[in-house]
Amino acid sequence: MARDEVIRVRVTADEKEEMREHIENELHYSGFSDYFRTGLYEDKNDETDDVEIDVEEIAEAVADELEPLKREMETLNEKLDMVMESVQESEDEVVELATELRELIPVIDEPPIFDYDDVLELRNKVTPESDLETVQKVSDAHSWSIYLDEPVQACERALTYLEKYYPSVVGVTTERRGDGVGILKDSIDRYFILSEKFHDTVHQAKLEDM
């Protein structure tokens, strides 16, 4: 960019002579213009160097900006803790109910053969006043929920837990299908404890089929 602007500076004769001698002694100045330009740039740089950065002030400003985010994170962590506590409580409740059901579900000595309609009829007869023997004839989540006054979903989870972690506990599905088309219309999942006699009976049946 062309330097076509002129700035006039008034000085005394002595000042001018002093500047001339200084310029002649300092080889990096090409003349008065170069001398004044260099002085101007050095003065600007000195102003920049004099700027002080207040680290503490910056840190406080950043902390103020992050404060809303910090509060949101704290709220999120509190909610997460509540969810984890709820999950743990739910797991403990499942185990507790499963332990109770394991003492109640019937032990079977023979391979189960069930007619769906008969089972459904028994199931519909289960009431809060039903005795244990009646409920054991069905032994599904719906019947146990009535007998124990527990939610059906809780009994389903507890019975599933038993079947998963206790090899002697087995779930049997009694099904009703559509007429001639093989479409599953309905089913009742029932739970039992297999006795040693059951295993012996099954083993004997297999031998007889051979």
PDB file of N, CA and C in Angstrom, residues 12-76:
ATOM      1  N   THR A  12      11.883  22.099  17.243  1.00  0.00           N
ATOM      2  CA  THR A  12      12.873  23.191  17.219  1.00  0.00           C
ATOM      3  C   THR A  12      14.053  22.752  16.386  1.00  0.00           C
ATOM      4  N   ALA A  13      14.889  23.708  16.047  1.00  0.00           N
ATOM      5  CA  ALA A  13      16.083  23.409  15.248  1.00  0.00           C
ATOM      6  C   ALA A  13      16.996  22.453  16.004  1.00  0.00           C
ATOM      7  N   ASP A  14      17.129  22.674  17.305  1.00  0.00           N
ATOM      8  CA  ASP A  14      17.983  21.790  18.103  1.00  0.00           C
ATOM      9  C   ASP A  14      17.430  20.367  18.141  1.00  0.00           C
ATOM     10  N   GLU A  15      16.102  20.270  18.284  1.00  0.00           N
ATOM     11  CA  GLU A  15      15.481  18.935  18.303  1.00  0.00           C
ATOM     12  C   GLU A  15      15.688  18.228  16.976  1.00  0.00           C
ATOM     13  N   LYS A  16      15.545  18.974  15.893  1.00  0.00           N
ATOM     14  CA  LYS A  16      15.725  18.370  14.576  1.00  0.00           C
ATOM     15  C   LYS A  16      17.151  17.885  14.387  1.00  0.00           C
ATOM     16  N   GLU A  17      18.133  18.694  14.843  1.00  0.00           N
ATOM     17  CA  GLU A  17      19.540  18.312  14.689  1.00  0.00           C
ATOM     18  C   GLU A  17      19.838  17.076  15.543  1.00  0.00           C
ATOM     19  N   GLU A  18      19.269  17.049  16.744  1.00  0.00           N
ATOM     20  CA  GLU A  18      19.472  15.888  17.629  1.00  0.00           C
ATOM     21  C   GLU A  18      18.902  14.620  16.999  1.00  0.00           C
ATOM     22  N   MET A  19      17.725  14.764  16.372  1.00  0.00           N
ATOM     23  CA  MET A  19      17.108  13.606  15.703  1.00  0.00           C
ATOM     24  C   MET A  19      17.948  13.145  14.523  1.00  0.00           C
ATOM     25  N   ARG A  20      18.514  14.133  13.751  1.00  0.00           N
ATOM     26  CA  ARG A  20      19.314  13.783  12.581  1.00  0.00           C
ATOM     27  C   ARG A  20      20.544  12.970  13.005  1.00  0.00           C
ATOM     28  N   GLU A  21      21.229  13.432  14.076  1.00  0.00           N
ATOM     29  CA  GLU A  21      22.411  12.712  14.548  1.00  0.00           C
ATOM     30  C   GLU A  21      22.044  11.300  14.997  1.00  0.00           C
ATOM     31  N   HIS A  22      20.893  11.193  15.688  1.00  0.00           N
ATOM     32  CA  HIS A  22      20.446   9.861  16.162  1.00  0.00           C
ATOM     33  C   HIS A  22      20.163   8.927  14.981  1.00  0.00           C
ATOM     34  N   ILE A  23      19.520   9.490  13.934  1.00  0.00           N
ATOM     35  CA  ILE A  23      19.189   8.673  12.764  1.00  0.00           C
ATOM     36  C   ILE A  23      20.461   8.228  12.058  1.00  0.00           C
ATOM     37  N   GLU A  24      21.451   9.139  11.964  1.00  0.00           N
ATOM     38  CA  GLU A  24      22.694   8.786  11.290  1.00  0.00           C
ATOM     39  C   GLU A  24      23.472   7.737  12.067  1.00  0.00           C
ATOM     40  N   ASN A  25      23.374   7.775  13.412  1.00  0.00           N
ATOM     41  CA  ASN A  25      24.092   6.792  14.235  1.00  0.00           C
ATOM     42  C   ASN A  25      23.392   5.430  14.267  1.00  0.00           C
ATOM     43  N   GLU A  26      22.088   5.444  14.089  1.00  0.00           N
ATOM     44  CA  GLU A  26      21.308   4.197  14.067  1.00  0.00           C
ATOM     45  C   GLU A  26      21.090   3.787  12.624  1.00  0.00           C
ATOM     46  N   LEU A  27      21.820   2.784  12.178  1.00  0.00           N
ATOM     47  CA  LEU A  27      21.810   2.437  10.768  1.00  0.00           C
ATOM     48  C   LEU A  27      20.465   1.892  10.270  1.00  0.00           C
ATOM     49  N   HIS A  28      19.588   1.415  11.230  1.00  0.00           N
ATOM     50  CA  HIS A  28      18.338   0.805  10.760  1.00  0.00           C
ATOM     51  C   HIS A  28      17.272   1.844  10.427  1.00  0.00           C
ATOM     52  N   TYR A  29      17.579   3.154  10.616  1.00  0.00           N
ATOM     53  CA  TYR A  29      16.642   4.194  10.201  1.00  0.00           C
ATOM     54  C   TYR A  29      17.087   4.731   8.853  1.00  0.00           C
ATOM     55  N   SER A  30      16.145   4.782   7.924  1.00  0.00           N
ATOM     56  CA  SER A  30      16.486   5.302   6.587  1.00  0.00           C
ATOM     57  C   SER A  30      16.272   6.803   6.480  1.00  0.00           C
ATOM     58  N   GLY A  31      15.556   7.386   7.453  1.00  0.00           N
ATOM     59  CA  GLY A  31      15.299   8.812   7.403  1.00  0.00           C
ATOM     60  C   GLY A  31      14.316   9.196   8.493  1.00  0.00           C
ATOM     61  N   PHE A  32      13.901  10.499   8.421  1.00  0.00           N
ATOM     62  CA  PHE A  32      12.969  10.969   9.442  1.00  0.00           C
ATOM     63  C   PHE A  32      11.646  10.180   9.434  1.00  0.00           C
ATOM     64  N   SER A  33      11.139   9.919   8.229  1.00  0.00           N
ATOM     65  CA  SER A  33       9.841   9.208   8.138  1.00  0.00           C
ATOM     66  C   SER A  33       9.937   7.830   8.791  1.00  0.00           C
ATOM     67  N   ASP A  34      11.027   7.121   8.477  1.00  0.00           N
ATOM     68  CA  ASP A  34      11.206   5.792   9.058  1.00  0.00           C
ATOM     69  C   ASP A  34      11.354   5.869  10.573  1.00  0.00           C
ATOM     70  N   TYR A  35      12.037   6.907  11.033  1.00  0.00           N
ATOM     71  CA  TYR A  35      12.249   7.099  12.471  1.00  0.00           C
ATOM     72  C   TYR A  35      10.924   7.291  13.201  1.00  0.00           C
ATOM     73  N   PHE A  36      10.073   8.168  12.659  1.00  0.00           N
ATOM     74  CA  PHE A  36       8.790   8.425  13.316  1.00  0.00           C
ATOM     75  C   PHE A  36       7.841   7.209  13.246  1.00  0.00           C
ATOM     76  N   ARG A  37       7.849   6.520  12.082  1.00  0.00           N
ATOM     77  CA  ARG A  37       6.979   5.333  11.971  1.00  0.00           C
ATOM     78  C   ARG A  37       7.386   4.263  12.984  1.00  0.00           C
ATOM     79  N   THR A  38       8.706   4.052  13.116  1.00  0.00           N
ATOM     80  CA  THR A  38       9.186   3.035  14.061  1.00  0.00           C
ATOM     81  C   THR A  38       8.818   3.413  15.489  1.00  0.00           C
ATOM     82  N   GLY A  39       8.949   4.686  15.810  1.00  0.00           N
ATOM     83  CA  GLY A  39       8.577   5.134  17.150  1.00  0.00           C
ATOM     84  C   GLY A  39       7.099   4.918  17.441  1.00  0.00           C
ATOM     85  N   LEU A  40       6.276   5.198  16.407  1.00  0.00           N
ATOM     86  CA  LEU A  40       4.840   5.020  16.582  1.00  0.00           C
ATOM     87  C   LEU A  40       4.492   3.546  16.847  1.00  0.00           C
ATOM     88  N   TYR A  41       5.068   2.639  16.050  1.00  0.00           N
ATOM     89  CA  TYR A  41       4.781   1.210  16.220  1.00  0.00           C
ATOM     90  C   TYR A  41       5.262   0.699  17.583  1.00  0.00           C
ATOM     91  N   GLU A  42       6.445   1.162  17.998  1.00  0.00           N
ATOM     92  CA  GLU A  42       6.961   0.727  19.299  1.00  0.00           C
ATOM     93  C   GLU A  42       6.061   1.207  20.431  1.00  0.00           C
ATOM     94  N   ASP A  43       5.538   2.423  20.278  1.00  0.00           N
ATOM     95  CA  ASP A  43       4.652   2.953  21.307  1.00  0.00           C
ATOM     96  C   ASP A  43       3.347   2.137  21.382  1.00  0.00           C
ATOM     97  N   LYS A  44       2.823   1.756  20.219  1.00  0.00           N
ATOM     98  CA  LYS A  44       1.599   0.935  20.188  1.00  0.00           C
ATOM     99  C   LYS A  44       1.848  -0.431  20.831  1.00  0.00           C
ATOM    100  N   ASN A  45       3.005  -1.019  20.540  1.00  0.00           N
ATOM    101  CA  ASN A  45       3.334  -2.325  21.128  1.00  0.00           C
ATOM    102  C   ASN A  45       3.475  -2.237  22.635  1.00  0.00           C
ATOM    103  N   ASP A  46       4.045  -1.108  23.099  1.00  0.00           N
ATOM    104  CA  ASP A  46       4.196  -0.915  24.544  1.00  0.00           C
ATOM    105  C   ASP A  46       2.827  -0.865  25.221  1.00  0.00           C
ATOM    106  N   GLU A  47       1.846  -0.242  24.550  1.00  0.00           N
ATOM    107  CA  GLU A  47       0.498  -0.165  25.128  1.00  0.00           C
ATOM    108  C   GLU A  47      -0.108  -1.562  25.256  1.00  0.00           C
ATOM    109  N   THR A  48       0.122  -2.388  24.226  1.00  0.00           N
ATOM    110  CA  THR A  48      -0.396  -3.760  24.267  1.00  0.00           C
ATOM    111  C   THR A  48       0.262  -4.565  25.368  1.00  0.00           C
ATOM    112  N   ASP A  49       1.575  -4.389  25.508  1.00  0.00           N
ATOM    113  CA  ASP A  49       2.315  -5.130  26.536  1.00  0.00           C
ATOM    114  C   ASP A  49       1.878  -4.735  27.943  1.00  0.00           C
ATOM    115  N   ASP A  50       1.391  -3.520  28.082  1.00  0.00           N
ATOM    116  CA  ASP A  50       1.016  -3.040  29.405  1.00  0.00           C
ATOM    117  C   ASP A  50      -0.335  -3.583  29.874  1.00  0.00           C
ATOM    118  N   VAL A  51      -1.079  -4.214  28.963  1.00  0.00           N
ATOM    119  CA  VAL A  51      -2.395  -4.741  29.339  1.00  0.00           C
ATOM    120  C   VAL A  51      -2.221  -5.915  30.290  1.00  0.00           C
ATOM    121  N   GLU A  52      -2.850  -5.889  31.447  1.00  0.00           N
ATOM    122  CA  GLU A  52      -2.756  -6.945  32.444  1.00  0.00           C
ATOM    123  C   GLU A  52      -3.987  -7.850  32.366  1.00  0.00           C
ATOM    124  N   ILE A  53      -3.730  -9.139  32.374  1.00  0.00           N
ATOM    125  CA  ILE A  53      -4.821 -10.122  32.345  1.00  0.00           C
ATOM    126  C   ILE A  53      -5.124 -10.562  33.764  1.00  0.00           C
ATOM    127  N   ASP A  54      -6.340 -10.305  34.197  1.00  0.00           N
ATOM    128  CA  ASP A  54      -6.767 -10.689  35.541  1.00  0.00           C
ATOM    129  C   ASP A  54      -7.313 -12.116  35.488  1.00  0.00           C
ATOM    130  N   VAL A  55      -6.443 -13.072  35.810  1.00  0.00           N
ATOM    131  CA  VAL A  55      -6.814 -14.482  35.728  1.00  0.00           C
ATOM    132  C   VAL A  55      -7.969 -14.805  36.668  1.00  0.00           C
ATOM    133  N   GLU A  56      -7.936 -14.243  37.850  1.00  0.00           N
ATOM    134  CA  GLU A  56      -8.989 -14.503  38.842  1.00  0.00           C
ATOM    135  C   GLU A  56     -10.344 -14.004  38.343  1.00  0.00           C
ATOM    136  N   GLU A  57     -10.326 -12.821  37.706  1.00  0.00           N
ATOM    137  CA  GLU A  57     -11.575 -12.261  37.181  1.00  0.00           C
ATOM    138  C   GLU A  57     -12.134 -13.135  36.066  1.00  0.00           C
ATOM    139  N   ILE A  58     -11.246 -13.623  35.205  1.00  0.00           N
ATOM    140  CA  ILE A  58     -11.680 -14.506  34.113  1.00  0.00           C
ATOM    141  C   ILE A  58     -12.258 -15.791  34.680  1.00  0.00           C
ATOM    142  N   ALA A  59     -11.585 -16.351  35.684  1.00  0.00           N
ATOM    143  CA  ALA A  59     -12.055 -17.597  36.301  1.00  0.00           C
ATOM    144  C   ALA A  59     -13.439 -17.415  36.913  1.00  0.00           C
ATOM    145  N   GLU A  60     -13.659 -16.270  37.563  1.00  0.00           N
ATOM    146  CA  GLU A  60     -14.966 -16.001  38.163  1.00  0.00           C
ATOM    147  C   GLU A  60     -16.053 -15.865  37.096  1.00  0.00           C
ATOM    148  N   ALA A  61     -15.696 -15.227  35.964  1.00  0.00           N
ATOM    149  CA  ALA A  61     -16.664 -15.058  34.884  1.00  0.00           C
ATOM    150  C   ALA A  61     -17.054 -16.411  34.284  1.00  0.00           C
ATOM    151  N   VAL A  62     -16.042 -17.259  34.100  1.00  0.00           N
ATOM    152  CA  VAL A  62     -16.308 -18.605  33.568  1.00  0.00           C
ATOM    153  C   VAL A  62     -17.171 -19.397  34.538  1.00  0.00           C
ATOM    154  N   ALA A  63     -16.859 -19.290  35.831  1.00  0.00           N
ATOM    155  CA  ALA A  63     -17.629 -20.010  36.853  1.00  0.00           C
ATOM    156  C   ALA A  63     -19.086 -19.554  36.851  1.00  0.00           C
ATOM    157  N   ASP A  64     -19.302 -18.247  36.678  1.00  0.00           N
ATOM    158  CA  ASP A  64     -20.670 -17.728  36.626  1.00  0.00           C
ATOM    159  C   ASP A  64     -21.424 -18.285  35.432  1.00  0.00           C
ATOM    160  N   GLU A  65     -20.738 -18.400  34.295  1.00  0.00           N
ATOM    161  CA  GLU A  65     -21.374 -18.936  33.095  1.00  0.00           C
ATOM    162  C   GLU A  65     -21.706 -20.413  33.247  1.00  0.00           C
ATOM    163  N   LEU A  66     -20.856 -21.138  33.975  1.00  0.00           N
ATOM    164  CA  LEU A  66     -21.056 -22.584  34.129  1.00  0.00           C
ATOM    165  C   LEU A  66     -22.007 -22.943  35.263  1.00  0.00           C
ATOM    166  N   GLU A  67     -22.366 -21.995  36.088  1.00  0.00           N
ATOM    167  CA  GLU A  67     -23.209 -22.278  37.249  1.00  0.00           C
ATOM    168  C   GLU A  67     -24.554 -22.910  36.866  1.00  0.00           C
ATOM    169  N   PRO A  68     -25.279 -22.398  35.841  1.00  0.00           N
ATOM    170  CA  PRO A  68     -26.543 -23.049  35.452  1.00  0.00           C
ATOM    171  C   PRO A  68     -26.343 -24.490  35.017  1.00  0.00           C
ATOM    172  N   LEU A  69     -25.260 -24.740  34.267  1.00  0.00           N
ATOM    173  CA  LEU A  69     -24.971 -26.106  33.825  1.00  0.00           C
ATOM    174  C   LEU A  69     -24.658 -27.005  35.010  1.00  0.00           C
ATOM    175  N   LYS A  70     -23.947 -26.458  35.985  1.00  0.00           N
ATOM    176  CA  LYS A  70     -23.620 -27.229  37.190  1.00  0.00           C
ATOM    177  C   LYS A  70     -24.881 -27.624  37.937  1.00  0.00           C
ATOM    178  N   ARG A  71     -25.837 -26.693  38.050  1.00  0.00           N
ATOM    179  CA  ARG A  71     -27.096 -26.990  38.742  1.00  0.00           C
ATOM    180  C   ARG A  71     -27.889 -28.050  37.991  1.00  0.00           C
ATOM    181  N   GLU A  72     -27.870 -27.965  36.649  1.00  0.00           N
ATOM    182  CA  GLU A  72     -28.580 -28.964  35.846  1.00  0.00           C
ATOM    183  C   GLU A  72     -27.960 -30.352  36.035  1.00  0.00           C
ATOM    184  N   MET A  73     -26.640 -30.421  36.086  1.00  0.00           N
ATOM    185  CA  MET A  73     -25.956 -31.700  36.284  1.00  0.00           C
ATOM    186  C   MET A  73     -26.275 -32.277  37.662  1.00  0.00           C
ATOM    187  N   GLU A  74     -26.319 -31.414  38.670  1.00  0.00           N
ATOM    188  CA  GLU A  74     -26.648 -31.881  40.019  1.00  0.00           C
ATOM    189  C   GLU A  74     -28.065 -32.444  40.058  1.00  0.00           C
ATOM    190  N   THR A  75     -29.001 -31.746  39.394  1.00  0.00           N
ATOM    191  CA  THR A  75     -30.392 -32.225  39.343  1.00  0.00           C
ATOM    192  C   THR A  75     -30.470 -33.559  38.613  1.00  0.00           C
ATOM    193  N   LEU A  76     -29.726 -33.672  37.511  1.00  0.00           N
ATOM    194  CA  LEU A  76     -29.715 -34.918  36.737  1.00  0.00           C
ATOM    195  C   LEU A  76     -29.152 -36.069  37.557  1.00  0.00           C
TER     196      LEU A  76
END
